[in-house]
mmCIF file of C-alpha atoms in Angstrom:
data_model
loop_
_atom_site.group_PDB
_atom_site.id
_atom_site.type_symbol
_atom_site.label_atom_id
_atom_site.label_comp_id
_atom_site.label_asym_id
_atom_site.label_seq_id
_atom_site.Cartn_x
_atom_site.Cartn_y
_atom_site.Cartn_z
ATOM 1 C CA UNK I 1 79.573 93.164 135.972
ATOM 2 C CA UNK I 2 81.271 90.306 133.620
ATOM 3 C CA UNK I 3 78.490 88.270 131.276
ATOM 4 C CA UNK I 4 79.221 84.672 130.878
ATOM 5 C CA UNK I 5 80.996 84.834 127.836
ATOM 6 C CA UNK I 6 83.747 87.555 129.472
ATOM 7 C CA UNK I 7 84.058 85.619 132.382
ATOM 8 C CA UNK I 8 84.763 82.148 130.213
ATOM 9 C CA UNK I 9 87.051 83.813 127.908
ATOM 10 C CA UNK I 10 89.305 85.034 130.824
ATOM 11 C CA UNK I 11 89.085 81.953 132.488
ATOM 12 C CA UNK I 12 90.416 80.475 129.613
ATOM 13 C CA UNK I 13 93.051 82.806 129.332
ATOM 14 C CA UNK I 14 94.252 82.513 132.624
ATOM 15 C CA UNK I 15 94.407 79.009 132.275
ATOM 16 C CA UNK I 16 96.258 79.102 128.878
ATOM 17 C CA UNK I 17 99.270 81.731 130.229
ATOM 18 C CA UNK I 18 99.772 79.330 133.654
ATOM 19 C CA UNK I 19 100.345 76.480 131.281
ATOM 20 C CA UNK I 20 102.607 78.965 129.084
ATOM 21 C CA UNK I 21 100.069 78.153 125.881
ATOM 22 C CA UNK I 22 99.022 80.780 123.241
ATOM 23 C CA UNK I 23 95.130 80.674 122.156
ATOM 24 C CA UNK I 24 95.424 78.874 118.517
ATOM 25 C CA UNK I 25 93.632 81.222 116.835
ATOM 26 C CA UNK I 26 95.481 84.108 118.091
ATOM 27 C CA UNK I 27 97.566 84.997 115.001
ATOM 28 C CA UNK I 28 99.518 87.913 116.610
ATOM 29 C CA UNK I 29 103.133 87.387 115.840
ATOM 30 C CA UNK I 30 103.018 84.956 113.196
ATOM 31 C CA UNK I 31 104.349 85.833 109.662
ATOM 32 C CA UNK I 32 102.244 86.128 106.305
ATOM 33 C CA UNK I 33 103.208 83.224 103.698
ATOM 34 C CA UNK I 34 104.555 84.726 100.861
ATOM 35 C CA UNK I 35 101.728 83.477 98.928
ATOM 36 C CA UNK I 36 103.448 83.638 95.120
ATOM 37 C CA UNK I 37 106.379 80.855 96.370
ATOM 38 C CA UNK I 38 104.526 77.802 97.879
ATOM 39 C CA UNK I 39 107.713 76.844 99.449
ATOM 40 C CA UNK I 40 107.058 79.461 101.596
ATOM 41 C CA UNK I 41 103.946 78.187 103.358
ATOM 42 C CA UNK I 42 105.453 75.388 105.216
ATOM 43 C CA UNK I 43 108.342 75.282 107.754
ATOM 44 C CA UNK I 44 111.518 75.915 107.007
ATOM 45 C CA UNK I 45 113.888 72.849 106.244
ATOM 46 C CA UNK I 46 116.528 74.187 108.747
ATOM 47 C CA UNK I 47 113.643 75.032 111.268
ATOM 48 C CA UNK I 48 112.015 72.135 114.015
ATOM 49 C CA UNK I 49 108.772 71.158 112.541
ATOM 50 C CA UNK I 50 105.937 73.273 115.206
ATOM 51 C CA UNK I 51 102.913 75.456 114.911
ATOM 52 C CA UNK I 52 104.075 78.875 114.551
ATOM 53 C CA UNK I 53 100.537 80.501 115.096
ATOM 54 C CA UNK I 54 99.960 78.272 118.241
ATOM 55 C CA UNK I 55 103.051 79.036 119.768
ATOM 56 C CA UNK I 56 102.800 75.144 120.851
ATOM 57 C CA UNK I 57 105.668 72.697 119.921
ATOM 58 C CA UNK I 58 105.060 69.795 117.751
ATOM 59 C CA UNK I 59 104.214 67.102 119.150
ATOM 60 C CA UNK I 60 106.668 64.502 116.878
ATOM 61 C CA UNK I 61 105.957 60.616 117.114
ATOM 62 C CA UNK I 62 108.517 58.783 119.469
ATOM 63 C CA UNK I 63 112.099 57.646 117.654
ATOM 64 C CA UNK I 64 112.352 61.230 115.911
ATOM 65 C CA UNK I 65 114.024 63.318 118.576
ATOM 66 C CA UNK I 66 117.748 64.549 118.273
ATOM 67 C CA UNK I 67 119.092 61.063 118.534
ATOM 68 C CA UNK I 68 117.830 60.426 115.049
ATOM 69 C CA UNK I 69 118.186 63.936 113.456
ATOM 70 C CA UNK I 70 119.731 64.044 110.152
ATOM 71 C CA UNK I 71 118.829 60.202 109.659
ATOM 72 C CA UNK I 72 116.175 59.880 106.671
ATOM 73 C CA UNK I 73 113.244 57.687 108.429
ATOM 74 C CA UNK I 74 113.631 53.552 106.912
ATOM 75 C CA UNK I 75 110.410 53.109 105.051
ATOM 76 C CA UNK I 76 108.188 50.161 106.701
ATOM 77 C CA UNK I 77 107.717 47.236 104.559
ATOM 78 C CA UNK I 78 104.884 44.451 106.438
ATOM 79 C CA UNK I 79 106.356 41.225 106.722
ATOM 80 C CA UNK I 80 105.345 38.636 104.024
ATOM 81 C CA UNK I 81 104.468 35.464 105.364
ATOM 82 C CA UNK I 82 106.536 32.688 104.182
ATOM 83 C CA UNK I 83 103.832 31.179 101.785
ATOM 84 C CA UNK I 84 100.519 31.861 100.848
ATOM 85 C CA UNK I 85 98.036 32.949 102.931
ATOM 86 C CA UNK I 86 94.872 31.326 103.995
ATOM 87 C CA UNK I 87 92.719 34.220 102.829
ATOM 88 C CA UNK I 88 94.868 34.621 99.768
ATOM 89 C CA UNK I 89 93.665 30.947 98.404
ATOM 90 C CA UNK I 90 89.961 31.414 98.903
ATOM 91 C CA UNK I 91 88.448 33.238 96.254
ATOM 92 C CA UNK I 92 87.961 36.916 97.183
ATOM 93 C CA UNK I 93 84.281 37.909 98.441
ATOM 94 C CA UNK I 94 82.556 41.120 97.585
ATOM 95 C CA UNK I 95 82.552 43.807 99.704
ATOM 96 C CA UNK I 96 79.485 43.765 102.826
ATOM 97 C CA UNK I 97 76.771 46.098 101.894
ATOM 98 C CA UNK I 98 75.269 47.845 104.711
ATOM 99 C CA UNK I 99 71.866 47.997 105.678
ATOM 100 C CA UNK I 100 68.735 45.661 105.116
ATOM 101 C CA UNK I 101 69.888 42.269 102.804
ATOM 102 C CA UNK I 102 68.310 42.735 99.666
ATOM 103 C CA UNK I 103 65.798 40.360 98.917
ATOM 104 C CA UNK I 104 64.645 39.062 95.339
ATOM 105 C CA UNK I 105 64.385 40.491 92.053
ATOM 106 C CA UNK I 106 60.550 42.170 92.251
ATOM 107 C CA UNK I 107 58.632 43.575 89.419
ATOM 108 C CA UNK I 108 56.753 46.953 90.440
ATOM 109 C CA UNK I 109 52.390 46.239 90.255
ATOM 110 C CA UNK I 110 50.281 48.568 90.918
ATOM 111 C CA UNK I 111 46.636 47.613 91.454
ATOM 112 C CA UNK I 112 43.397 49.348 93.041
ATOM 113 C CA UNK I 113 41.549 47.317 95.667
ATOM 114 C CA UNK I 114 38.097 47.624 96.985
ATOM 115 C CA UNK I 115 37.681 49.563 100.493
ATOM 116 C CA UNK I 116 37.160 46.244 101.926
ATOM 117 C CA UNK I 117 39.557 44.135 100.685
ATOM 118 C CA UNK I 118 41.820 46.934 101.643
ATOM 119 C CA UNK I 119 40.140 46.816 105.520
ATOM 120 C CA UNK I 120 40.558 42.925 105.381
ATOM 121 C CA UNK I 121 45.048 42.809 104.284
ATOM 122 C CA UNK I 122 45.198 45.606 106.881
ATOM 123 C CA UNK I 123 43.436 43.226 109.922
ATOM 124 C CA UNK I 124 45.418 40.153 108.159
ATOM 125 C CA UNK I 125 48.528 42.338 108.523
ATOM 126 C CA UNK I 126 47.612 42.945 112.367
ATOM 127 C CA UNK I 127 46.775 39.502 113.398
ATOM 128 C CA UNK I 128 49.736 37.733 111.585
ATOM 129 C CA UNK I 129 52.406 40.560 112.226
ATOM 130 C CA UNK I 130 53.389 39.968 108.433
ATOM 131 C CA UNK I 131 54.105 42.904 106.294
ATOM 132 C CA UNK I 132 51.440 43.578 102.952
ATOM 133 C CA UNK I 133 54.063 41.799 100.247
ATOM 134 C CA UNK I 134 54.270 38.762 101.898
ATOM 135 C CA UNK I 135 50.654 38.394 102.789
ATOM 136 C CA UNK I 136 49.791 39.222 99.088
ATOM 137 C CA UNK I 137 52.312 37.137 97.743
ATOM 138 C CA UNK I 138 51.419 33.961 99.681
ATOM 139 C CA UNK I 139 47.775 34.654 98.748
ATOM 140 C CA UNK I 140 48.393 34.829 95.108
ATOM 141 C CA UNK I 141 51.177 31.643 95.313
ATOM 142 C CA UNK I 142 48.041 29.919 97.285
ATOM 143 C CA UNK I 143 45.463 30.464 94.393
ATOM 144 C CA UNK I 144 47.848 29.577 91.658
ATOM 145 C CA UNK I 145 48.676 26.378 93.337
ATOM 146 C CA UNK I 146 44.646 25.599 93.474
ATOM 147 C CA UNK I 147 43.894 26.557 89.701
ATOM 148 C CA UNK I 148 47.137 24.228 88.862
ATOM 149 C CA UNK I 149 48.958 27.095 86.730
ATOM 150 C CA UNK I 150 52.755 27.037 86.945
ATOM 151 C CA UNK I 151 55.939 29.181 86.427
ATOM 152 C CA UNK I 152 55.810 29.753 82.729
ATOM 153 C CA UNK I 153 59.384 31.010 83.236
ATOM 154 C CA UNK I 154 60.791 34.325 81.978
ATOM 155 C CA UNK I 155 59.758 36.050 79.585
ATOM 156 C CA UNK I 156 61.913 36.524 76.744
ATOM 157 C CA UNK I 157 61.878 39.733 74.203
ATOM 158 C CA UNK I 158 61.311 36.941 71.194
ATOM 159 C CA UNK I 159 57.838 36.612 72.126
ATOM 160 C CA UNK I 160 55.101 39.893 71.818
ATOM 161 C CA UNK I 161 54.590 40.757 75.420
ATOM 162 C CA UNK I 162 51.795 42.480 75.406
#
């Protein structure tokens, strides 16, 4: 009795020889390159461009049948509009980035927080459905506005950060 795998192969066999196809990776019949001339490892120039080891003709795009053989292909040039176009005048965006927008410049703070507090922005973060950053930052933009301090501005490397 046949296993699967016989019975597939032969059913694909018997399928391939009623359509008068070879298997593709049956390389009975076809010729060793000559692997020292590289010219070698194509078709011929004289011989219709096809897939030896297949045993399947090439399948060529329309227009390059006999009616054109011995004609060199015209190269294809895109048609220029007649002046400039709209796109060309605008100024030229950057490429789309994928994924999420990037939001503003952040500087990394790390900072330990009582158990509590901790139990308190996790509850805040439930109830509002706002993430930890923005809860945080809104807190902290909050207090500053009640103690009056403002945006000193950046920073620059004149003055001793310490």
């Amino acid at each position: 009795m046949k296993n699967f795998l016989e019975q597939s192969r032969q059913t694909q066999e018997q399928k391939r020889s009623g359509r008068g196809e070879k298997d593709p990776a049956d390389l009975s019949g076809a010729q060793e390159p000559n692997w020292d001339d590289p010219s070698s490892w194509g078709n011929d120039p004289e011989e219709p461009a096809s897939d030896p080891a297949s045993g399947n003709p090439d399948e060529s795009p329309a227009g390059t049948d006999a009616e054109n053989e011995g004609e060199k292909p015209e190269p294809v040039t895109p048609a220029s509009p007649k002046g400039p176009s709209p796109s060309s005048t605008r100024p030229s965006r950057a490429p789309r980035r994928r994924g999420r927008p990037r939001g503003p410049a952040r500087v990394p703070l790390t900072v330990r927080i009582l158990e509590q507090t901790d139990r308190k922005l996790t509850a805040a973060v439930d109830q509002t459905g706002l993430n930890p950053q923005t809860l945080v930052e809104d807190a902290l933009e909050a207090y500053f506005r009640r103690l009056k301090i403002q945006d000193p501005g950046p920073e620059t490397d004149s003055e001793g950060a310490a």
